[in-house]
């Protein structure tokens, strides 16, 4: 049964109080895996749809097991900082904010059985009335305060035109380890505003949420254009191209796969050994800027035909005794915990990790941080920073008029190349 707005608002508030307003994309219940949001039929897109267009967002995830669960989802509107806004549900969506998930299918011809769920937005039950940042939460209707998984996405008004340039000639040096952005926005579509007070901007490198920077004010303004230039927060470590592997079949070894075989209940895949790349010469590779795509070579529908495999990563390296080393990519959702933390094997002479993943093509990198630290890990230590790297930068422009109770996402743009 669909629940009234005030009831939803009450326990959403309680949930955030309980978990400290954690609005990151993540899976809380280990039964669920392979959470991914993208614009329909465009896996290279970031999960951003435009109001007033035919854009549709798809959110997919799996539940390991033989039977489906009765699940519902709700939406939380967030401000630019990804904290919940003060809008009531009726102010940002049309319809009820408690919707059954009825689009699901069972896996076919797989060793590991699972149920694949699909949510498409907007739909007959959910229409967006307000732009901005959104968090979709999935829960059991019998226990609505326990969030099983949650996923970020964005809805843009596209009222601000944004352009920019990425250069290796930075304020910190030329053709070294940095990349610098210069950005311009045309906000004529917003009318008479104060761009220094009413507009804010965020910039993120690739799919790495930890790199997201807040750009508070433009460097200069001319007519209806704002220019963001020579600002320290527009200078990013250049990082390196993502590593890649493909495991799209259990009958042959794919890209960067050394061997595979069936053990006990599922297939295991051993990747070829990796080496640290810091200090090494740049090697260009056309990657997907950290993304992954689910694919099985012979499946008509890979969402239900791809199997779950155990992927064995190996980084041949001396031990970094004061560091924790992790695998990172879109599939880790910016989470750094025991699930993707590597262990050092003295016997093998490197870092190892076994990770259950669904068959497909994956981008990944090795990141590290001081042992025991809660700071975001960095790729610089093991991957290096090379100015030629083809990064993708996403630019978000928000409008908060005086007295507003929520931020509006009025512009979104991605830049790539160098």
mmCIF file of C-alpha atoms in Angstrom:
data_model
loop_
_atom_site.group_PDB
_atom_site.id
_atom_site.type_symbol
_atom_site.label_atom_id
_atom_site.label_comp_id
_atom_site.label_asym_id
_atom_site.label_seq_id
_atom_site.Cartn_x
_atom_site.Cartn_y
_atom_site.Cartn_z
ATOM 1 C CA UNK A 1 0.000 0.000 0.000
ATOM 2 C CA UNK A 2 1.237 3.480 -0.821
ATOM 3 C CA UNK A 3 1.919 5.457 2.329
ATOM 4 C CA UNK A 4 1.044 9.112 3.032
ATOM 5 C CA UNK A 5 3.703 11.807 2.716
ATOM 6 C CA UNK A 6 3.921 12.747 6.411
ATOM 7 C CA UNK A 7 4.600 9.132 7.408
ATOM 8 C CA UNK A 8 7.439 8.794 4.914
ATOM 9 C CA UNK A 9 8.948 12.104 6.019
ATOM 10 C CA UNK A 10 8.938 11.047 9.672
ATOM 11 C CA UNK A 11 10.884 7.834 9.285
ATOM 12 C CA UNK A 12 13.245 9.202 6.623
ATOM 13 C CA UNK A 13 14.252 11.812 9.201
ATOM 14 C CA UNK A 14 14.756 9.042 11.752
ATOM 15 C CA UNK A 15 16.885 7.015 9.341
ATOM 16 C CA UNK A 16 19.235 9.901 8.677
ATOM 17 C CA UNK A 17 19.545 10.628 12.376
ATOM 18 C CA UNK A 18 20.483 7.012 12.928
ATOM 19 C CA UNK A 19 23.140 6.742 10.242
ATOM 20 C CA UNK A 20 24.532 10.276 10.443
ATOM 21 C CA UNK A 21 23.136 11.488 7.100
ATOM 22 C CA UNK A 22 25.214 9.060 5.073
ATOM 23 C CA UNK A 23 23.968 9.800 1.562
ATOM 24 C CA UNK A 24 26.672 7.981 -0.361
ATOM 25 C CA UNK A 25 25.864 5.362 -2.956
ATOM 26 C CA UNK A 26 26.314 2.084 -1.146
ATOM 27 C CA UNK A 27 24.922 -1.354 -0.370
ATOM 28 C CA UNK A 28 24.208 -2.025 3.304
ATOM 29 C CA UNK A 29 22.868 -5.579 3.053
ATOM 30 C CA UNK A 30 25.320 -8.202 1.687
ATOM 31 C CA UNK A 31 22.513 -10.012 -0.134
ATOM 32 C CA UNK A 32 22.534 -7.215 -2.704
ATOM 33 C CA UNK A 33 25.244 -6.562 -5.276
ATOM 34 C CA UNK A 34 26.114 -4.799 -8.545
ATOM 35 C CA UNK A 35 24.294 -1.538 -7.915
ATOM 36 C CA UNK A 36 24.508 0.764 -10.934
ATOM 37 C CA UNK A 37 22.705 3.909 -12.088
ATOM 38 C CA UNK A 38 22.961 5.346 -15.599
ATOM 39 C CA UNK A 39 20.969 7.187 -18.221
ATOM 40 C CA UNK A 40 18.961 4.603 -20.122
ATOM 41 C CA UNK A 41 20.933 2.886 -22.916
ATOM 42 C CA UNK A 42 24.102 4.900 -22.210
ATOM 43 C CA UNK A 43 26.458 3.170 -19.788
ATOM 44 C CA UNK A 44 29.100 5.880 -20.302
ATOM 45 C CA UNK A 45 26.770 8.511 -18.879
ATOM 46 C CA UNK A 46 26.826 9.770 -15.343
ATOM 47 C CA UNK A 47 23.450 9.363 -13.575
ATOM 48 C CA UNK A 48 22.129 12.793 -14.534
ATOM 49 C CA UNK A 49 18.841 13.368 -16.381
ATOM 50 C CA UNK A 50 17.446 16.622 -17.772
ATOM 51 C CA UNK A 51 14.043 17.978 -16.837
ATOM 52 C CA UNK A 52 11.690 18.577 -19.741
ATOM 53 C CA UNK A 53 13.315 15.910 -21.927
ATOM 54 C CA UNK A 54 12.757 12.223 -22.605
ATOM 55 C CA UNK A 55 15.785 11.279 -20.489
ATOM 56 C CA UNK A 56 15.189 8.277 -18.276
ATOM 57 C CA UNK A 57 17.371 6.903 -15.533
ATOM 58 C CA UNK A 58 17.818 3.199 -14.843
ATOM 59 C CA UNK A 59 18.921 1.820 -11.495
ATOM 60 C CA UNK A 60 19.769 -1.879 -11.415
ATOM 61 C CA UNK A 61 20.911 -4.238 -8.688
ATOM 62 C CA UNK A 62 20.920 -7.947 -7.874
ATOM 63 C CA UNK A 63 19.811 -9.988 -4.882
ATOM 64 C CA UNK A 64 21.708 -13.247 -4.425
ATOM 65 C CA UNK A 65 19.322 -16.151 -3.915
ATOM 66 C CA UNK A 66 16.504 -18.173 -5.429
ATOM 67 C CA UNK A 67 13.518 -15.940 -4.622
ATOM 68 C CA UNK A 68 12.694 -12.283 -4.976
ATOM 69 C CA UNK A 69 11.960 -10.031 -2.013
ATOM 70 C CA UNK A 70 9.136 -7.536 -1.675
ATOM 71 C CA UNK A 71 10.919 -4.213 -1.897
ATOM 72 C CA UNK A 72 9.994 -0.548 -2.098
ATOM 73 C CA UNK A 73 11.929 2.623 -2.829
ATOM 74 C CA UNK A 74 11.652 6.227 -1.713
ATOM 75 C CA UNK A 75 13.432 9.404 -2.756
ATOM 76 C CA UNK A 76 15.246 11.987 -0.648
ATOM 77 C CA UNK A 77 15.974 15.425 -2.098
ATOM 78 C CA UNK A 78 19.441 16.740 -1.220
ATOM 79 C CA UNK A 79 21.251 20.047 -1.506
ATOM 80 C CA UNK A 80 24.501 20.578 -3.374
ATOM 81 C CA UNK A 81 26.472 19.149 -0.432
ATOM 82 C CA UNK A 82 24.412 15.942 -0.606
ATOM 83 C CA UNK A 83 22.722 16.608 2.724
ATOM 84 C CA UNK A 84 18.892 16.370 2.817
ATOM 85 C CA UNK A 85 17.130 19.588 1.836
ATOM 86 C CA UNK A 86 14.173 21.108 3.682
ATOM 87 C CA UNK A 87 11.683 20.390 0.908
ATOM 88 C CA UNK A 88 8.599 18.319 1.637
ATOM 89 C CA UNK A 89 8.078 15.284 -0.564
ATOM 90 C CA UNK A 90 5.164 16.981 -2.327
ATOM 91 C CA UNK A 91 7.481 19.827 -3.343
ATOM 92 C CA UNK A 92 9.995 17.715 -5.258
ATOM 93 C CA UNK A 93 7.988 14.790 -6.634
ATOM 94 C CA UNK A 94 4.493 14.300 -7.976
ATOM 95 C CA UNK A 95 2.984 11.119 -6.593
ATOM 96 C CA UNK A 96 3.563 8.972 -3.526
ATOM 97 C CA UNK A 97 7.029 8.605 -2.107
ATOM 98 C CA UNK A 98 6.783 4.913 -1.423
ATOM 99 C CA UNK A 99 6.772 2.761 -4.544
ATOM 100 C CA UNK A 100 6.851 -1.008 -4.973
ATOM 101 C CA UNK A 101 9.664 -2.448 -7.075
ATOM 102 C CA UNK A 102 7.811 -4.744 -9.445
ATOM 103 C CA UNK A 103 10.244 -5.005 -12.356
ATOM 104 C CA UNK A 104 12.519 -7.965 -11.644
ATOM 105 C CA UNK A 105 13.770 -11.115 -13.373
ATOM 106 C CA UNK A 106 15.518 -14.308 -12.301
ATOM 107 C CA UNK A 107 19.012 -15.182 -13.492
ATOM 108 C CA UNK A 108 19.214 -17.620 -16.387
ATOM 109 C CA UNK A 109 21.741 -20.459 -16.816
ATOM 110 C CA UNK A 110 24.063 -19.142 -14.088
ATOM 111 C CA UNK A 111 25.908 -21.097 -11.395
ATOM 112 C CA UNK A 112 25.144 -18.373 -8.850
ATOM 113 C CA UNK A 113 21.395 -17.729 -8.719
ATOM 114 C CA UNK A 114 20.141 -14.187 -8.251
ATOM 115 C CA UNK A 115 17.263 -11.814 -8.922
ATOM 116 C CA UNK A 116 17.876 -8.692 -11.018
ATOM 117 C CA UNK A 117 15.803 -5.609 -10.129
ATOM 118 C CA UNK A 118 15.184 -2.583 -12.341
ATOM 119 C CA UNK A 119 13.898 0.883 -11.432
ATOM 120 C CA UNK A 120 13.271 3.396 -14.219
ATOM 121 C CA UNK A 121 12.782 7.098 -13.463
ATOM 122 C CA UNK A 122 10.636 9.024 -14.102
ATOM 123 C CA UNK A 123 7.731 6.568 -14.232
ATOM 124 C CA UNK A 124 3.962 6.455 -13.723
ATOM 125 C CA UNK A 125 4.426 6.715 -9.960
ATOM 126 C CA UNK A 126 7.258 9.234 -9.805
ATOM 127 C CA UNK A 127 7.617 12.585 -11.618
ATOM 128 C CA UNK A 128 10.168 15.211 -10.669
ATOM 129 C CA UNK A 129 9.032 18.699 -9.705
ATOM 130 C CA UNK A 130 12.366 20.070 -8.524
ATOM 131 C CA UNK A 131 15.882 19.790 -9.892
ATOM 132 C CA UNK A 132 18.844 18.889 -7.731
ATOM 133 C CA UNK A 133 20.510 15.938 -6.066
ATOM 134 C CA UNK A 134 18.489 12.836 -5.251
ATOM 135 C CA UNK A 135 19.051 9.772 -3.125
ATOM 136 C CA UNK A 136 17.017 6.654 -3.893
ATOM 137 C CA UNK A 137 16.664 4.280 -0.945
ATOM 138 C CA UNK A 138 15.502 0.665 -1.189
ATOM 139 C CA UNK A 139 13.937 -0.996 1.850
ATOM 140 C CA UNK A 140 11.674 -3.805 3.017
ATOM 141 C CA UNK A 141 8.159 -2.358 3.585
ATOM 142 C CA UNK A 142 7.931 -4.389 6.819
ATOM 143 C CA UNK A 143 11.036 -2.605 8.134
ATOM 144 C CA UNK A 144 11.143 0.779 6.342
ATOM 145 C CA UNK A 145 13.745 2.348 8.626
ATOM 146 C CA UNK A 146 16.368 -0.227 7.616
ATOM 147 C CA UNK A 147 17.853 0.876 4.297
ATOM 148 C CA UNK A 148 19.112 -2.069 2.226
ATOM 149 C CA UNK A 149 20.884 0.007 -0.403
ATOM 150 C CA UNK A 150 20.883 3.569 -1.670
ATOM 151 C CA UNK A 151 21.948 5.297 -4.847
ATOM 152 C CA UNK A 152 22.706 8.889 -5.857
ATOM 153 C CA UNK A 153 21.500 10.551 -9.049
ATOM 154 C CA UNK A 154 20.810 14.086 -10.269
ATOM 155 C CA UNK A 155 18.108 15.993 -12.118
ATOM 156 C CA UNK A 156 19.240 19.096 -14.037
ATOM 157 C CA UNK A 157 17.258 22.039 -15.428
ATOM 158 C CA UNK A 158 19.948 22.864 -18.012
ATOM 159 C CA UNK A 159 19.380 26.608 -17.724
ATOM 160 C CA UNK A 160 23.089 27.423 -17.474
ATOM 161 C CA UNK A 161 25.431 26.764 -20.385
ATOM 162 C CA UNK A 162 28.860 25.634 -19.273
ATOM 163 C CA UNK A 163 32.112 25.327 -21.212
ATOM 164 C CA UNK A 164 35.685 24.744 -20.183
ATOM 165 C CA UNK A 165 39.227 23.741 -20.932
ATOM 166 C CA UNK A 166 41.614 21.216 -19.369
ATOM 167 C CA UNK A 167 45.306 22.050 -19.570
ATOM 168 C CA UNK A 168 48.600 20.728 -18.276
ATOM 169 C CA UNK A 169 49.992 24.277 -18.175
ATOM 170 C CA UNK A 170 48.991 24.913 -14.591
ATOM 171 C CA UNK A 171 49.716 27.477 -11.911
ATOM 172 C CA UNK A 172 51.824 24.790 -10.186
ATOM 173 C CA UNK A 173 53.948 23.922 -13.195
ATOM 174 C CA UNK A 174 53.876 22.964 -16.859
ATOM 175 C CA UNK A 175 53.548 19.394 -18.152
ATOM 176 C CA UNK A 176 54.219 17.869 -14.766
ATOM 177 C CA UNK A 177 51.798 16.019 -12.461
ATOM 178 C CA UNK A 178 48.840 18.412 -12.520
ATOM 179 C CA UNK A 179 45.851 19.322 -14.645
ATOM 180 C CA UNK A 180 44.044 22.635 -14.376
ATOM 181 C CA UNK A 181 40.546 23.638 -15.451
ATOM 182 C CA UNK A 182 39.229 26.967 -16.628
ATOM 183 C CA UNK A 183 35.427 27.146 -16.748
ATOM 184 C CA UNK A 184 32.860 29.666 -17.957
ATOM 185 C CA UNK A 185 29.113 29.687 -17.362
ATOM 186 C CA UNK A 186 26.361 31.648 -19.080
ATOM 187 C CA UNK A 187 23.455 32.136 -16.673
ATOM 188 C CA UNK A 188 21.305 34.435 -18.839
ATOM 189 C CA UNK A 189 18.479 31.896 -18.579
ATOM 190 C CA UNK A 190 18.197 32.570 -14.843
ATOM 191 C CA UNK A 191 17.440 36.265 -15.247
ATOM 192 C CA UNK A 192 18.664 38.920 -12.846
ATOM 193 C CA UNK A 193 20.769 37.107 -10.212
ATOM 194 C CA UNK A 194 23.833 37.712 -8.089
ATOM 195 C CA UNK A 195 26.332 35.140 -9.406
ATOM 196 C CA UNK A 196 28.679 35.677 -6.452
ATOM 197 C CA UNK A 197 26.008 34.751 -3.898
ATOM 198 C CA UNK A 198 23.367 32.748 -5.757
ATOM 199 C CA UNK A 199 25.497 30.326 -7.808
ATOM 200 C CA UNK A 200 27.825 27.583 -6.632
ATOM 201 C CA UNK A 201 29.849 25.032 -8.550
ATOM 202 C CA UNK A 202 31.257 21.564 -7.882
ATOM 203 C CA UNK A 203 33.873 19.746 -9.964
ATOM 204 C CA UNK A 204 34.671 16.012 -9.773
ATOM 205 C CA UNK A 205 37.375 13.974 -11.529
ATOM 206 C CA UNK A 206 36.075 10.793 -13.159
ATOM 207 C CA UNK A 207 33.760 8.722 -10.909
ATOM 208 C CA UNK A 208 35.855 9.449 -7.805
ATOM 209 C CA UNK A 209 33.561 11.107 -5.295
ATOM 210 C CA UNK A 210 36.503 11.886 -3.027
ATOM 211 C CA UNK A 211 37.859 14.344 -5.600
ATOM 212 C CA UNK A 212 34.692 16.503 -5.612
ATOM 213 C CA UNK A 213 35.615 20.157 -5.068
ATOM 214 C CA UNK A 214 33.409 23.100 -4.144
ATOM 215 C CA UNK A 215 34.118 26.246 -6.180
ATOM 216 C CA UNK A 216 32.505 29.038 -4.201
ATOM 217 C CA UNK A 217 32.819 32.129 -6.397
ATOM 218 C CA UNK A 218 33.799 33.096 -9.939
ATOM 219 C CA UNK A 219 37.082 34.836 -10.605
ATOM 220 C CA UNK A 220 35.302 37.474 -12.657
ATOM 221 C CA UNK A 221 31.911 38.252 -14.201
ATOM 222 C CA UNK A 222 31.072 39.895 -17.517
ATOM 223 C CA UNK A 223 27.441 40.516 -18.485
ATOM 224 C CA UNK A 224 25.673 37.162 -17.889
ATOM 225 C CA UNK A 225 28.878 35.128 -17.913
ATOM 226 C CA UNK A 226 30.956 33.947 -14.974
ATOM 227 C CA UNK A 227 34.576 32.868 -15.372
ATOM 228 C CA UNK A 228 36.384 30.495 -13.029
ATOM 229 C CA UNK A 229 40.102 30.718 -13.674
ATOM 230 C CA UNK A 230 43.402 30.373 -11.786
ATOM 231 C CA UNK A 231 41.768 29.004 -8.658
ATOM 232 C CA UNK A 232 43.657 26.452 -6.515
ATOM 233 C CA UNK A 233 40.614 24.154 -6.311
ATOM 234 C CA UNK A 234 40.591 23.880 -10.107
ATOM 235 C CA UNK A 235 44.015 22.193 -10.058
ATOM 236 C CA UNK A 236 43.821 18.388 -9.755
ATOM 237 C CA UNK A 237 46.489 15.679 -9.505
ATOM 238 C CA UNK A 238 46.577 14.206 -13.009
ATOM 239 C CA UNK A 239 46.369 10.583 -11.816
ATOM 240 C CA UNK A 240 46.799 7.876 -14.482
ATOM 241 C CA UNK A 241 44.650 5.912 -16.911
ATOM 242 C CA UNK A 242 42.521 3.264 -15.266
ATOM 243 C CA UNK A 243 43.536 -0.364 -15.548
ATOM 244 C CA UNK A 244 41.093 -2.672 -17.327
ATOM 245 C CA UNK A 245 40.002 -6.270 -17.428
ATOM 246 C CA UNK A 246 37.190 -8.172 -19.123
ATOM 247 C CA UNK A 247 35.658 -11.432 -17.996
ATOM 248 C CA UNK A 248 32.754 -11.896 -20.367
ATOM 249 C CA UNK A 249 32.901 -15.662 -20.835
ATOM 250 C CA UNK A 250 33.688 -18.730 -18.755
ATOM 251 C CA UNK A 251 35.120 -20.526 -21.802
ATOM 252 C CA UNK A 252 38.041 -18.224 -22.609
ATOM 253 C CA UNK A 253 40.287 -15.704 -20.861
ATOM 254 C CA UNK A 254 39.397 -12.102 -21.613
ATOM 255 C CA UNK A 255 41.445 -8.916 -21.516
ATOM 256 C CA UNK A 256 44.093 -8.941 -18.747
ATOM 257 C CA UNK A 257 42.878 -12.343 -17.520
ATOM 258 C CA UNK A 258 45.604 -14.902 -16.895
ATOM 259 C CA UNK A 259 43.465 -17.974 -16.189
ATOM 260 C CA UNK A 260 40.050 -19.141 -15.026
ATOM 261 C CA UNK A 261 38.523 -22.302 -13.665
ATOM 262 C CA UNK A 262 35.490 -23.583 -11.796
ATOM 263 C CA UNK A 263 35.964 -24.175 -8.064
ATOM 264 C CA UNK A 264 33.244 -25.481 -5.712
ATOM 265 C CA UNK A 265 30.234 -23.306 -6.642
ATOM 266 C CA UNK A 266 31.406 -20.712 -9.166
ATOM 267 C CA UNK A 267 34.137 -19.685 -11.585
ATOM 268 C CA UNK A 268 37.326 -18.007 -10.376
ATOM 269 C CA UNK A 269 39.294 -15.593 -12.552
ATOM 270 C CA UNK A 270 42.963 -14.737 -11.959
ATOM 271 C CA UNK A 271 44.087 -11.435 -13.434
ATOM 272 C CA UNK A 272 47.574 -10.984 -14.789
ATOM 273 C CA UNK A 273 49.962 -9.507 -12.207
ATOM 274 C CA UNK A 274 49.970 -5.713 -11.972
ATOM 275 C CA UNK A 275 52.929 -3.481 -11.128
ATOM 276 C CA UNK A 276 52.992 -0.029 -9.508
ATOM 277 C CA UNK A 277 53.110 2.704 -12.172
ATOM 278 C CA UNK A 278 54.306 5.699 -10.150
ATOM 279 C CA UNK A 279 57.448 7.041 -11.794
ATOM 280 C CA UNK A 280 56.928 5.019 -14.968
ATOM 281 C CA UNK A 281 56.451 6.347 -18.484
ATOM 282 C CA UNK A 282 52.913 7.222 -19.549
ATOM 283 C CA UNK A 283 51.101 4.515 -21.477
ATOM 284 C CA UNK A 284 47.921 5.693 -23.188
ATOM 285 C CA UNK A 285 44.848 3.508 -23.005
ATOM 286 C CA UNK A 286 41.297 4.461 -23.912
ATOM 287 C CA UNK A 287 39.388 3.640 -20.734
ATOM 288 C CA UNK A 288 35.881 4.283 -19.431
ATOM 289 C CA UNK A 289 37.027 6.728 -16.727
ATOM 290 C CA UNK A 290 36.448 4.175 -13.970
ATOM 291 C CA UNK A 291 33.124 2.690 -15.061
ATOM 292 C CA UNK A 292 32.028 -0.901 -15.435
ATOM 293 C CA UNK A 293 29.519 -2.613 -17.711
ATOM 294 C CA UNK A 294 27.839 -5.969 -17.168
ATOM 295 C CA UNK A 295 28.260 -8.342 -20.104
ATOM 296 C CA UNK A 296 28.233 -12.048 -20.859
ATOM 297 C CA UNK A 297 29.426 -13.063 -24.302
ATOM 298 C CA UNK A 298 26.609 -15.468 -25.175
ATOM 299 C CA UNK A 299 23.747 -13.933 -23.199
ATOM 300 C CA UNK A 300 20.788 -12.289 -24.903
ATOM 301 C CA UNK A 301 20.258 -10.223 -21.748
ATOM 302 C CA UNK A 302 23.458 -9.857 -19.722
ATOM 303 C CA UNK A 303 21.592 -8.441 -16.714
ATOM 304 C CA UNK A 304 20.247 -11.942 -16.031
ATOM 305 C CA UNK A 305 22.716 -14.003 -18.085
ATOM 306 C CA UNK A 306 26.011 -12.832 -16.588
ATOM 307 C CA UNK A 307 27.300 -15.023 -13.770
ATOM 308 C CA UNK A 308 28.973 -14.086 -10.506
ATOM 309 C CA UNK A 309 32.667 -14.923 -10.470
ATOM 310 C CA UNK A 310 35.492 -14.535 -7.952
ATOM 311 C CA UNK A 311 38.156 -12.178 -9.312
ATOM 312 C CA UNK A 312 41.708 -12.530 -7.962
ATOM 313 C CA UNK A 313 43.707 -9.267 -8.039
ATOM 314 C CA UNK A 314 47.483 -9.251 -7.560
ATOM 315 C CA UNK A 315 49.695 -6.180 -7.273
ATOM 316 C CA UNK A 316 53.354 -7.209 -7.300
ATOM 317 C CA UNK A 317 55.004 -4.701 -4.992
ATOM 318 C CA UNK A 318 57.121 -4.300 -1.873
ATOM 319 C CA UNK A 319 54.976 -3.910 1.223
ATOM 320 C CA UNK A 320 53.968 -0.367 2.139
ATOM 321 C CA UNK A 321 54.124 -0.937 5.891
ATOM 322 C CA UNK A 322 52.416 2.298 6.890
ATOM 323 C CA UNK A 323 49.721 2.157 4.192
ATOM 324 C CA UNK A 324 46.422 0.434 3.494
ATOM 325 C CA UNK A 325 45.928 -0.540 -0.155
ATOM 326 C CA UNK A 326 42.518 -0.786 -1.826
ATOM 327 C CA UNK A 327 40.954 -1.609 -5.183
ATOM 328 C CA UNK A 328 38.913 1.316 -6.488
ATOM 329 C CA UNK A 329 36.492 1.921 -9.356
ATOM 330 C CA UNK A 330 32.844 2.713 -9.952
ATOM 331 C CA UNK A 331 31.961 -0.766 -8.676
ATOM 332 C CA UNK A 332 33.296 0.052 -5.179
ATOM 333 C CA UNK A 333 31.037 3.155 -4.800
ATOM 334 C CA UNK A 334 33.771 5.178 -3.068
ATOM 335 C CA UNK A 335 33.661 2.775 -0.126
ATOM 336 C CA UNK A 336 36.983 1.719 1.375
ATOM 337 C CA UNK A 337 36.561 -1.088 3.879
ATOM 338 C CA UNK A 338 37.411 -4.743 4.406
ATOM 339 C CA UNK A 339 35.572 -5.737 1.226
ATOM 340 C CA UNK A 340 38.039 -4.032 -1.113
ATOM 341 C CA UNK A 341 41.125 -3.679 1.120
ATOM 342 C CA UNK A 342 44.035 -5.797 -0.081
ATOM 343 C CA UNK A 343 46.287 -7.927 2.117
ATOM 344 C CA UNK A 344 50.027 -8.310 1.699
ATOM 345 C CA UNK A 345 51.374 -11.781 0.919
ATOM 346 C CA UNK A 346 55.080 -12.185 1.705
ATOM 347 C CA UNK A 347 54.995 -15.527 -0.069
ATOM 348 C CA UNK A 348 53.739 -13.999 -3.327
ATOM 349 C CA UNK A 349 55.561 -10.704 -2.953
ATOM 350 C CA UNK A 350 52.588 -8.438 -3.374
ATOM 351 C CA UNK A 351 49.067 -7.400 -2.467
ATOM 352 C CA UNK A 352 46.187 -9.797 -3.085
ATOM 353 C CA UNK A 353 42.396 -9.571 -2.997
ATOM 354 C CA UNK A 354 39.537 -11.872 -3.937
ATOM 355 C CA UNK A 355 36.443 -9.943 -4.980
ATOM 356 C CA UNK A 356 33.069 -11.379 -6.086
ATOM 357 C CA UNK A 357 31.974 -9.530 -9.231
ATOM 358 C CA UNK A 358 29.429 -10.014 -11.958
ATOM 359 C CA UNK A 359 30.820 -10.845 -15.396
ATOM 360 C CA UNK A 360 31.637 -7.799 -17.494
ATOM 361 C CA UNK A 361 34.229 -5.163 -18.354
ATOM 362 C CA UNK A 362 35.738 -3.249 -15.437
ATOM 363 C CA UNK A 363 37.988 -0.255 -14.882
ATOM 364 C CA UNK A 364 40.000 -0.245 -11.657
ATOM 365 C CA UNK A 365 42.974 1.330 -9.940
ATOM 366 C CA UNK A 366 45.083 0.813 -6.830
ATOM 367 C CA UNK A 367 44.777 3.464 -4.117
ATOM 368 C CA UNK A 368 46.431 3.819 -0.708
ATOM 369 C CA UNK A 369 46.110 5.800 2.499
ATOM 370 C CA UNK A 370 47.903 5.929 5.876
ATOM 371 C CA UNK A 371 47.110 2.898 8.007
ATOM 372 C CA UNK A 372 44.224 3.551 10.371
ATOM 373 C CA UNK A 373 43.291 6.804 8.645
ATOM 374 C CA UNK A 374 39.745 7.756 7.654
ATOM 375 C CA UNK A 375 40.864 10.060 4.856
ATOM 376 C CA UNK A 376 40.095 9.221 1.246
ATOM 377 C CA UNK A 377 42.790 7.022 -0.338
ATOM 378 C CA UNK A 378 44.926 8.438 -3.146
ATOM 379 C CA UNK A 379 45.949 6.848 -6.441
ATOM 380 C CA UNK A 380 49.133 8.936 -6.595
ATOM 381 C CA UNK A 381 51.241 6.540 -4.516
ATOM 382 C CA UNK A 382 50.775 3.444 -6.690
ATOM 383 C CA UNK A 383 49.441 4.759 -10.001
ATOM 384 C CA UNK A 384 51.382 8.010 -10.232
ATOM 385 C CA UNK A 385 50.293 11.365 -11.669
ATOM 386 C CA UNK A 386 50.955 11.923 -15.372
ATOM 387 C CA UNK A 387 49.781 15.098 -17.077
ATOM 388 C CA UNK A 388 48.841 13.338 -20.341
ATOM 389 C CA UNK A 389 46.114 11.296 -18.620
ATOM 390 C CA UNK A 390 42.713 11.526 -20.318
ATOM 391 C CA UNK A 391 40.485 12.348 -17.347
ATOM 392 C CA UNK A 392 36.800 13.198 -17.327
ATOM 393 C CA UNK A 393 35.668 16.131 -15.189
ATOM 394 C CA UNK A 394 32.028 16.691 -14.295
ATOM 395 C CA UNK A 395 30.852 20.242 -13.584
ATOM 396 C CA UNK A 396 27.703 20.901 -11.541
ATOM 397 C CA UNK A 397 26.194 24.388 -11.260
ATOM 398 C CA UNK A 398 23.658 25.092 -8.507
ATOM 399 C CA UNK A 399 21.328 28.060 -8.023
ATOM 400 C CA UNK A 400 20.120 29.037 -4.553
ATOM 401 C CA UNK A 401 18.025 32.213 -4.672
ATOM 402 C CA UNK A 402 17.620 34.227 -1.446
ATOM 403 C CA UNK A 403 15.204 32.534 0.945
ATOM 404 C CA UNK A 404 15.208 29.231 -0.960
ATOM 405 C CA UNK A 405 14.822 26.022 1.031
ATOM 406 C CA UNK A 406 16.733 23.877 -1.462
ATOM 407 C CA UNK A 407 19.429 24.116 -4.112
ATOM 408 C CA UNK A 408 18.518 23.779 -7.785
ATOM 409 C CA UNK A 409 20.831 22.014 -10.216
ATOM 410 C CA UNK A 410 20.712 24.396 -13.181
ATOM 411 C CA UNK A 411 23.706 23.198 -15.214
ATOM 412 C CA UNK A 412 25.711 20.044 -15.780
ATOM 413 C CA UNK A 413 28.606 19.376 -18.156
ATOM 414 C CA UNK A 414 31.434 16.888 -18.554
ATOM 415 C CA UNK A 415 34.861 17.718 -19.984
ATOM 416 C CA UNK A 416 37.467 15.197 -21.033
ATOM 417 C CA UNK A 417 40.821 15.112 -22.776
ATOM 418 C CA UNK A 418 43.925 17.243 -22.329
#
